[in-house]
Coordinates of C-alpha atoms and ligand atoms in Angstrom, one line a residue:
X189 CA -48.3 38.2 23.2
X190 CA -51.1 36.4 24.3
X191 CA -49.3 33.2 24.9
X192 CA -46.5 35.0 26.4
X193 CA -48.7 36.3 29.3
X194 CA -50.5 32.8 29.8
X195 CA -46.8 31.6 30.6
X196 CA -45.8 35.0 32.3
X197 CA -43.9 33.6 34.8
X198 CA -41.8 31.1 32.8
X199 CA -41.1 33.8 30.8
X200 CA -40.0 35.7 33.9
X201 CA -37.9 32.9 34.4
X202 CA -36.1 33.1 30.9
X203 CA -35.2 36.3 31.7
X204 CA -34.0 35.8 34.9
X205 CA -31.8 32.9 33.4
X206 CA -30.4 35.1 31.0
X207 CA -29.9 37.5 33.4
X208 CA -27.6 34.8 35.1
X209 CA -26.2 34.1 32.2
X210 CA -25.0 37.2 31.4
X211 CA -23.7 37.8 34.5
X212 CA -21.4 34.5 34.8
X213 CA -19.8 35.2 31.1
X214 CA -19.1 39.1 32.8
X215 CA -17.6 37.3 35.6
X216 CA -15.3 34.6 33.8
X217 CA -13.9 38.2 31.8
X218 CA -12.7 38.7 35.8
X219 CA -9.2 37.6 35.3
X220 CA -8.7 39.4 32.3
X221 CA -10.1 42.3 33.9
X222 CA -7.6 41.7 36.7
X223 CA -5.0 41.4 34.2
X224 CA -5.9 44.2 31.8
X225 CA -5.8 46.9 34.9
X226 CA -9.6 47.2 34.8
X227 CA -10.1 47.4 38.1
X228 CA -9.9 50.3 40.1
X229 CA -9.7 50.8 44.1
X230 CA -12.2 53.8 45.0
X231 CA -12.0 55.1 48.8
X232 CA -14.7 56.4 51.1
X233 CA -13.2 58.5 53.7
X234 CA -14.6 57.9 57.3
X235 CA -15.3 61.0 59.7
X236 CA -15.2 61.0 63.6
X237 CA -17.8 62.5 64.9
X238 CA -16.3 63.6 68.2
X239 CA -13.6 65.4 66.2
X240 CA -14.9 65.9 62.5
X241 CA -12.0 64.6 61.6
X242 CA -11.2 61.9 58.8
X243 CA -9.7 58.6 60.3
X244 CA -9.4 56.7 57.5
X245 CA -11.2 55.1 54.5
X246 CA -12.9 52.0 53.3
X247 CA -11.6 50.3 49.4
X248 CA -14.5 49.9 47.2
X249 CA -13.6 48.3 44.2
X250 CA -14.8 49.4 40.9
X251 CA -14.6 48.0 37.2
X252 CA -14.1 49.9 34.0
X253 CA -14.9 47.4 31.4
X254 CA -13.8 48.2 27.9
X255 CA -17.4 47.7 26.1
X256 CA -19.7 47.6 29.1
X257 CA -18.5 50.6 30.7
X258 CA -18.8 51.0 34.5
X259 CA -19.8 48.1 36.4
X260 CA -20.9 48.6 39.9
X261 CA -19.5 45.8 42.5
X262 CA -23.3 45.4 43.2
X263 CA -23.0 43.6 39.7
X264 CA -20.4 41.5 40.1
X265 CA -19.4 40.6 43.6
X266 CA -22.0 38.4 44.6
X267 CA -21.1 36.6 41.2
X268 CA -17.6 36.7 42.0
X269 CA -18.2 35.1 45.4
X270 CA -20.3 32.2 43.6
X271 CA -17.5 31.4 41.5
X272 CA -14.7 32.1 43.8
X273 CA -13.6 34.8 41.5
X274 CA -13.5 36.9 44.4
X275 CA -10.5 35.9 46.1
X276 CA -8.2 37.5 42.7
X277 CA -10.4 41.0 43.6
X278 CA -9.8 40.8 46.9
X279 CA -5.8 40.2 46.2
X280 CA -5.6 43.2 44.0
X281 CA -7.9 45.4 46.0
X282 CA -5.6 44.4 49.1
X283 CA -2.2 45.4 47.2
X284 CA -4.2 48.6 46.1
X285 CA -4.3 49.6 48.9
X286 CA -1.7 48.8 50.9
X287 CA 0.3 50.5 47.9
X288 CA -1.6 53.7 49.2
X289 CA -0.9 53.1 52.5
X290 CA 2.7 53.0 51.9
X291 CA 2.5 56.4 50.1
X292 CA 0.4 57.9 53.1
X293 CA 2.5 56.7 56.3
X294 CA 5.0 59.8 55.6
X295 CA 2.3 62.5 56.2
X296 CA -0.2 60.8 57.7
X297 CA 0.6 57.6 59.5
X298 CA -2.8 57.4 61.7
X299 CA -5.3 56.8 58.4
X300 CA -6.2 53.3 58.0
X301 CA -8.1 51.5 54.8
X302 CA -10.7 49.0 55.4
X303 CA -10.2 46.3 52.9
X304 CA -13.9 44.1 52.4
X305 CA -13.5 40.6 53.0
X306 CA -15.7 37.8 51.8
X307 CA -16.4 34.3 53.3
X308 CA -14.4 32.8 50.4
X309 CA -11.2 34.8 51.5
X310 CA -11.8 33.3 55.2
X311 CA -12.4 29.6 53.6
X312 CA -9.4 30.0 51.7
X313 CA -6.5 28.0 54.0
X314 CA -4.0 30.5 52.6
X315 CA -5.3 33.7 53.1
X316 CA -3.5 34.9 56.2
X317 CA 0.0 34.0 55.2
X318 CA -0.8 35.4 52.4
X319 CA -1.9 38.7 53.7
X320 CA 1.3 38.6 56.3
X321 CA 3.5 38.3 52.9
X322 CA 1.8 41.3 51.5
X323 CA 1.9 43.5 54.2
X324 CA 6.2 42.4 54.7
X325 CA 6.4 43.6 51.0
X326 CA 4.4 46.9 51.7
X327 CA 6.4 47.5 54.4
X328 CA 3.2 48.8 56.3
X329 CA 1.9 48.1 59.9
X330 CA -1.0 45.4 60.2
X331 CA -2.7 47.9 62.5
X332 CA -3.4 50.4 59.2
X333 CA -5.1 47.6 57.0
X334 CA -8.4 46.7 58.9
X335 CA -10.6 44.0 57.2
X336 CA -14.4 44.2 56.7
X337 CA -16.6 40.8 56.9
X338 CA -20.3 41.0 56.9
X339 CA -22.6 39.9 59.9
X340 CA -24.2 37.7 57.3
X341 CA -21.0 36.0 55.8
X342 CA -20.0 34.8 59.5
X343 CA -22.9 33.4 60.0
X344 CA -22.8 31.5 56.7
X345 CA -19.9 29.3 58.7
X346 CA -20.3 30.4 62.0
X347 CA -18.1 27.9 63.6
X348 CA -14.8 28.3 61.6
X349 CA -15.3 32.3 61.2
X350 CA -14.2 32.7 65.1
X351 CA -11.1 30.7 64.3
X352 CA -10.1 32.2 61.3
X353 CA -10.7 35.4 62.7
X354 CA -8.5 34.8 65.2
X355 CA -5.8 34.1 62.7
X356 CA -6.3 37.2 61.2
X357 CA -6.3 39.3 64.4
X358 CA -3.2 37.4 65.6
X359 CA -1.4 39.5 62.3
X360 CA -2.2 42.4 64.0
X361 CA -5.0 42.9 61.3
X362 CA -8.1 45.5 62.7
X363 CA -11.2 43.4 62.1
X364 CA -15.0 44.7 61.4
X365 CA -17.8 43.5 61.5
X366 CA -20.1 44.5 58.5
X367 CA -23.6 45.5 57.1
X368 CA -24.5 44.7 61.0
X369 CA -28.0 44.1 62.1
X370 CA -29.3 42.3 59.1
X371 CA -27.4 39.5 59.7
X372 CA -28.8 37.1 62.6
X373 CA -25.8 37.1 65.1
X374 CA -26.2 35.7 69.0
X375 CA -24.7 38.2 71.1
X376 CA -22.9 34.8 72.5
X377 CA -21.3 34.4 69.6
X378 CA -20.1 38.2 68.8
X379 CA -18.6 38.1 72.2
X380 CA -16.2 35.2 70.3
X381 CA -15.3 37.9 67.6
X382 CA -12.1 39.2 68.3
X383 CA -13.7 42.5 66.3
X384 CA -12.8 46.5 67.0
X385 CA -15.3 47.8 64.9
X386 CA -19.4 47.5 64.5
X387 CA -20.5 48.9 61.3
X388 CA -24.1 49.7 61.2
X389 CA -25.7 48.5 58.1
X390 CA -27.0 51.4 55.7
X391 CA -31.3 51.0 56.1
X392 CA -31.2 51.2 59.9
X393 CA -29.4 55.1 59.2
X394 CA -31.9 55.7 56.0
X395 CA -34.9 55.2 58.2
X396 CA -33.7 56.4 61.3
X397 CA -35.5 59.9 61.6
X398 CA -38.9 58.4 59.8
X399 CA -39.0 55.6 62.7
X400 CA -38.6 56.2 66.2
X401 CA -38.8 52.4 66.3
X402 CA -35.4 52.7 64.3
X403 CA -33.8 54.7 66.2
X404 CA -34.3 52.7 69.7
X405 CA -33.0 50.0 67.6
X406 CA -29.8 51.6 66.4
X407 CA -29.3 53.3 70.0
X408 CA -29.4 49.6 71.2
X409 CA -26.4 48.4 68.7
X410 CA -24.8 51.1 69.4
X411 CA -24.7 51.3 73.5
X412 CA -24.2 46.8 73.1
X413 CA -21.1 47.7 70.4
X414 CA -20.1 49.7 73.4
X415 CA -20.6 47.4 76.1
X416 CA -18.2 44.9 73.9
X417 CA -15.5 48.0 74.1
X418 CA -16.0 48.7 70.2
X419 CA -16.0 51.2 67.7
X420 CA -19.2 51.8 66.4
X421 CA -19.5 53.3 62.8
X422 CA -22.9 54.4 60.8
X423 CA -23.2 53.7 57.2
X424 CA -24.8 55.4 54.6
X425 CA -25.3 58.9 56.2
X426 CA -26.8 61.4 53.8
X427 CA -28.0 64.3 55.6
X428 CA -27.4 66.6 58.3
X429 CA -30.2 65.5 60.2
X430 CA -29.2 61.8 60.4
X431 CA -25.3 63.0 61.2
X432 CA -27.1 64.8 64.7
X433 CA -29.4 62.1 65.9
X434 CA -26.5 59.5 65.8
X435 CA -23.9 61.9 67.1
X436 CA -26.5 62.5 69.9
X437 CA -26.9 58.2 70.1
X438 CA -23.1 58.3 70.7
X439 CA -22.0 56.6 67.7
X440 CA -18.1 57.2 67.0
X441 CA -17.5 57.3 62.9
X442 CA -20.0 58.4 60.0
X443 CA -19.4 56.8 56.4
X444 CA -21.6 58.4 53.9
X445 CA -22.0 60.7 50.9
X446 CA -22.4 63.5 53.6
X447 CA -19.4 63.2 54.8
X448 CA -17.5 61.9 51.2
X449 CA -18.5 60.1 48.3
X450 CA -16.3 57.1 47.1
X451 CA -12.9 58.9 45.4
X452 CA -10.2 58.2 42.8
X453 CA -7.9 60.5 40.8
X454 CA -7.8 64.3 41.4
X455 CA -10.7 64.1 44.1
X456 CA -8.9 61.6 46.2
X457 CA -5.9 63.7 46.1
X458 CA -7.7 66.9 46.6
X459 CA -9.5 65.1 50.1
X460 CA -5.3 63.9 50.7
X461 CA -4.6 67.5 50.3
X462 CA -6.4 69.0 52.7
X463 CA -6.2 66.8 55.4
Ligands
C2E224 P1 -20.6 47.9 51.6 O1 -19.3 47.2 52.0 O2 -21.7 48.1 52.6 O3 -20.0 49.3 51.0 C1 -20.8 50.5 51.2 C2 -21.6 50.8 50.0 O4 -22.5 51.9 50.3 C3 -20.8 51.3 48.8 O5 -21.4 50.9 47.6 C4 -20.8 52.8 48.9 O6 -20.6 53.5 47.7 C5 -22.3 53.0 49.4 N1 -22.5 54.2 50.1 C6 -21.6 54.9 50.9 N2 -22.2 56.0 51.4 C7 -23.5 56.0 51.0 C8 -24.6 56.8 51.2 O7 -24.5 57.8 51.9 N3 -25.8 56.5 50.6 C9 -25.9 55.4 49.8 N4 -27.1 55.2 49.2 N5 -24.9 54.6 49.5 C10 -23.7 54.9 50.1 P2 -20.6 50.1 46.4 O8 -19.3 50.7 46.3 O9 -21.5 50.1 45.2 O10 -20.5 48.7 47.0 C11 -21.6 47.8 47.2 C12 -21.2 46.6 47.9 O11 -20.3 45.8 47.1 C13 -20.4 46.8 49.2 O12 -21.2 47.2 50.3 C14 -19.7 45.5 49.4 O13 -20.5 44.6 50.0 C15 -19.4 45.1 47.9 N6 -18.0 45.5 47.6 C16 -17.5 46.6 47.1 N7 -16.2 46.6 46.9 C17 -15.8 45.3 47.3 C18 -14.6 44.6 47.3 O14 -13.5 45.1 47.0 N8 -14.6 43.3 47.8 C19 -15.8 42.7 48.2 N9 -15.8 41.4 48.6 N10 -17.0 43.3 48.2 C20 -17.0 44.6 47.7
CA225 CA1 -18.0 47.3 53.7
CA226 CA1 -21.7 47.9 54.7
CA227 CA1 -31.7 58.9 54.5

């Protein structure tokens, strides 16, 4: 024990390792998973706040793994991403739900599903066409499936992101910009995003009634992600409290277990019941 804690932090390392480790044998089970129906397509309905009204929902994926159990996306996304793994998820997830979308259109045409995108999917020369293909098969209009890219993952290749997003807009594909304000963006170069929605990243909406620093902050996004003729959604809203003060900022859509958890199964359909 003694030795161990003279070489703590290699030993921290070792763990860390197998950590990794453990992770990227999870990950190469991906395609299986895919195959095997592990995955599962979980929705978070979306609330105005002018209306209280749902306007749609964002696909969170989820895996059931035989002998691990549940395994959060936190998990195994970033993994995925590493590996390029991600694109099969994001292929599935994007078939989920525009599978669900063709079932909704009857009764309620005017939902839409946000589908998160990763920088991979945007690297990947194909993606587009493929998208286009998918949503001829569904049968569904572009303007339902609206694509989420973080702030951060733009930035990764800022250059090319504006082009591709182009592409993608030019489908007639609803584009988002996520997790936004922790991701370093110019105001110069969101101007180039041909984006309709600003999603406000989680912490700024956690903190917002603690800070009054916060919540200058967070009125700022919001009255710029107005300026730029956007929809401007808050993540993560858990109480009552922080539904109010961003009403009262004149923010347009709340995401949050407030509002709704993630769904699947009976609770999904009980939420489509009611609607
Ligand atoms: P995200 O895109 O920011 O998704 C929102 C996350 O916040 C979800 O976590 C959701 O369950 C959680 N959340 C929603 N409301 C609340 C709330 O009121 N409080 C708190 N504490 N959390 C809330 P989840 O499903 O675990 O996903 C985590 C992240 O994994 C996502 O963050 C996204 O970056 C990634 N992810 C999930 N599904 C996919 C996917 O299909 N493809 C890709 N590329 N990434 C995905
Ligand atoms: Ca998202
Ligand atoms: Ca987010
Ligand atoms: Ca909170």
């Amino acid at each position: 024990a003694a030795k161990r804690s003279a070489v703590g932090h290699a030993w921290y390392s070792e763990a860390q390792e197998a950590a990794r480790l453990t992770h990227l044998s999870l990950v190469s089970e991906l395609r299986g998973a895919v195959a095997a129906s592990q995955l599962q397509m979980w929705l978070q309905p979306k609330f105005s706040l002018v209306t209280g009204k749902s306007v749609g929902a964002e696909a969170l994926v989820r895996w059931q793994h035989p002998q691990r159990g549940f395994i959060s996306p936190a998990e195994f996304v970033p993994f995925a991403e590493q590996t390029g793994y991600i694109t099969m998820v994001t292929d599935w997830m994007l078939r989920e739900a525009l599978r669900t979308l063709a079932t909704w259109a009857p009764l309620h045409p005017e939902l839409s599903i946000a589908v998160n995108i990763s920088t991979r999917d945007l690297q990947d020369p194909g993606f587009a066409r493929r998208v286009e293909g998918m949503l001829q098969t569904a049968g569904v209009d572009p303007s339902r499936l609206r694509l989420e890219i973080t702030e951060s993952g733009l930035m990764e290749d800022a250059q090319n992101s504006v082009a591709l997003l182009h592409t993608l807009r030019g489908i007639g594909l609803p584009l988002s910009i996520d997790d936004f304000g922790t991701g370093y963006s110019s105001l110069a170069y969101l101007q180039k995003l041909p984006v309709s929605e600003l999603k406000i990243d989680r912490s700024f909406i956690d903190s917002i009634d603690a800070s009054p620093g916060t919540q200058k902050l967070v009125k700022a996004m919001i009255e710029m992600g107005h300026g730029m003729d956007l929809m401007v959604t808050a993540e993560g809203v858990e109480t009552e409290a922080e539904r109010a003060t961003i009403a009262r900022l004149g923010c347009d859509v709340m995401q949050g277990y407030l509002g709704a958890r993630p769904l699947y199964g009976d609770a999904l359909q009980t939420w489509f019941d009611q609607l």
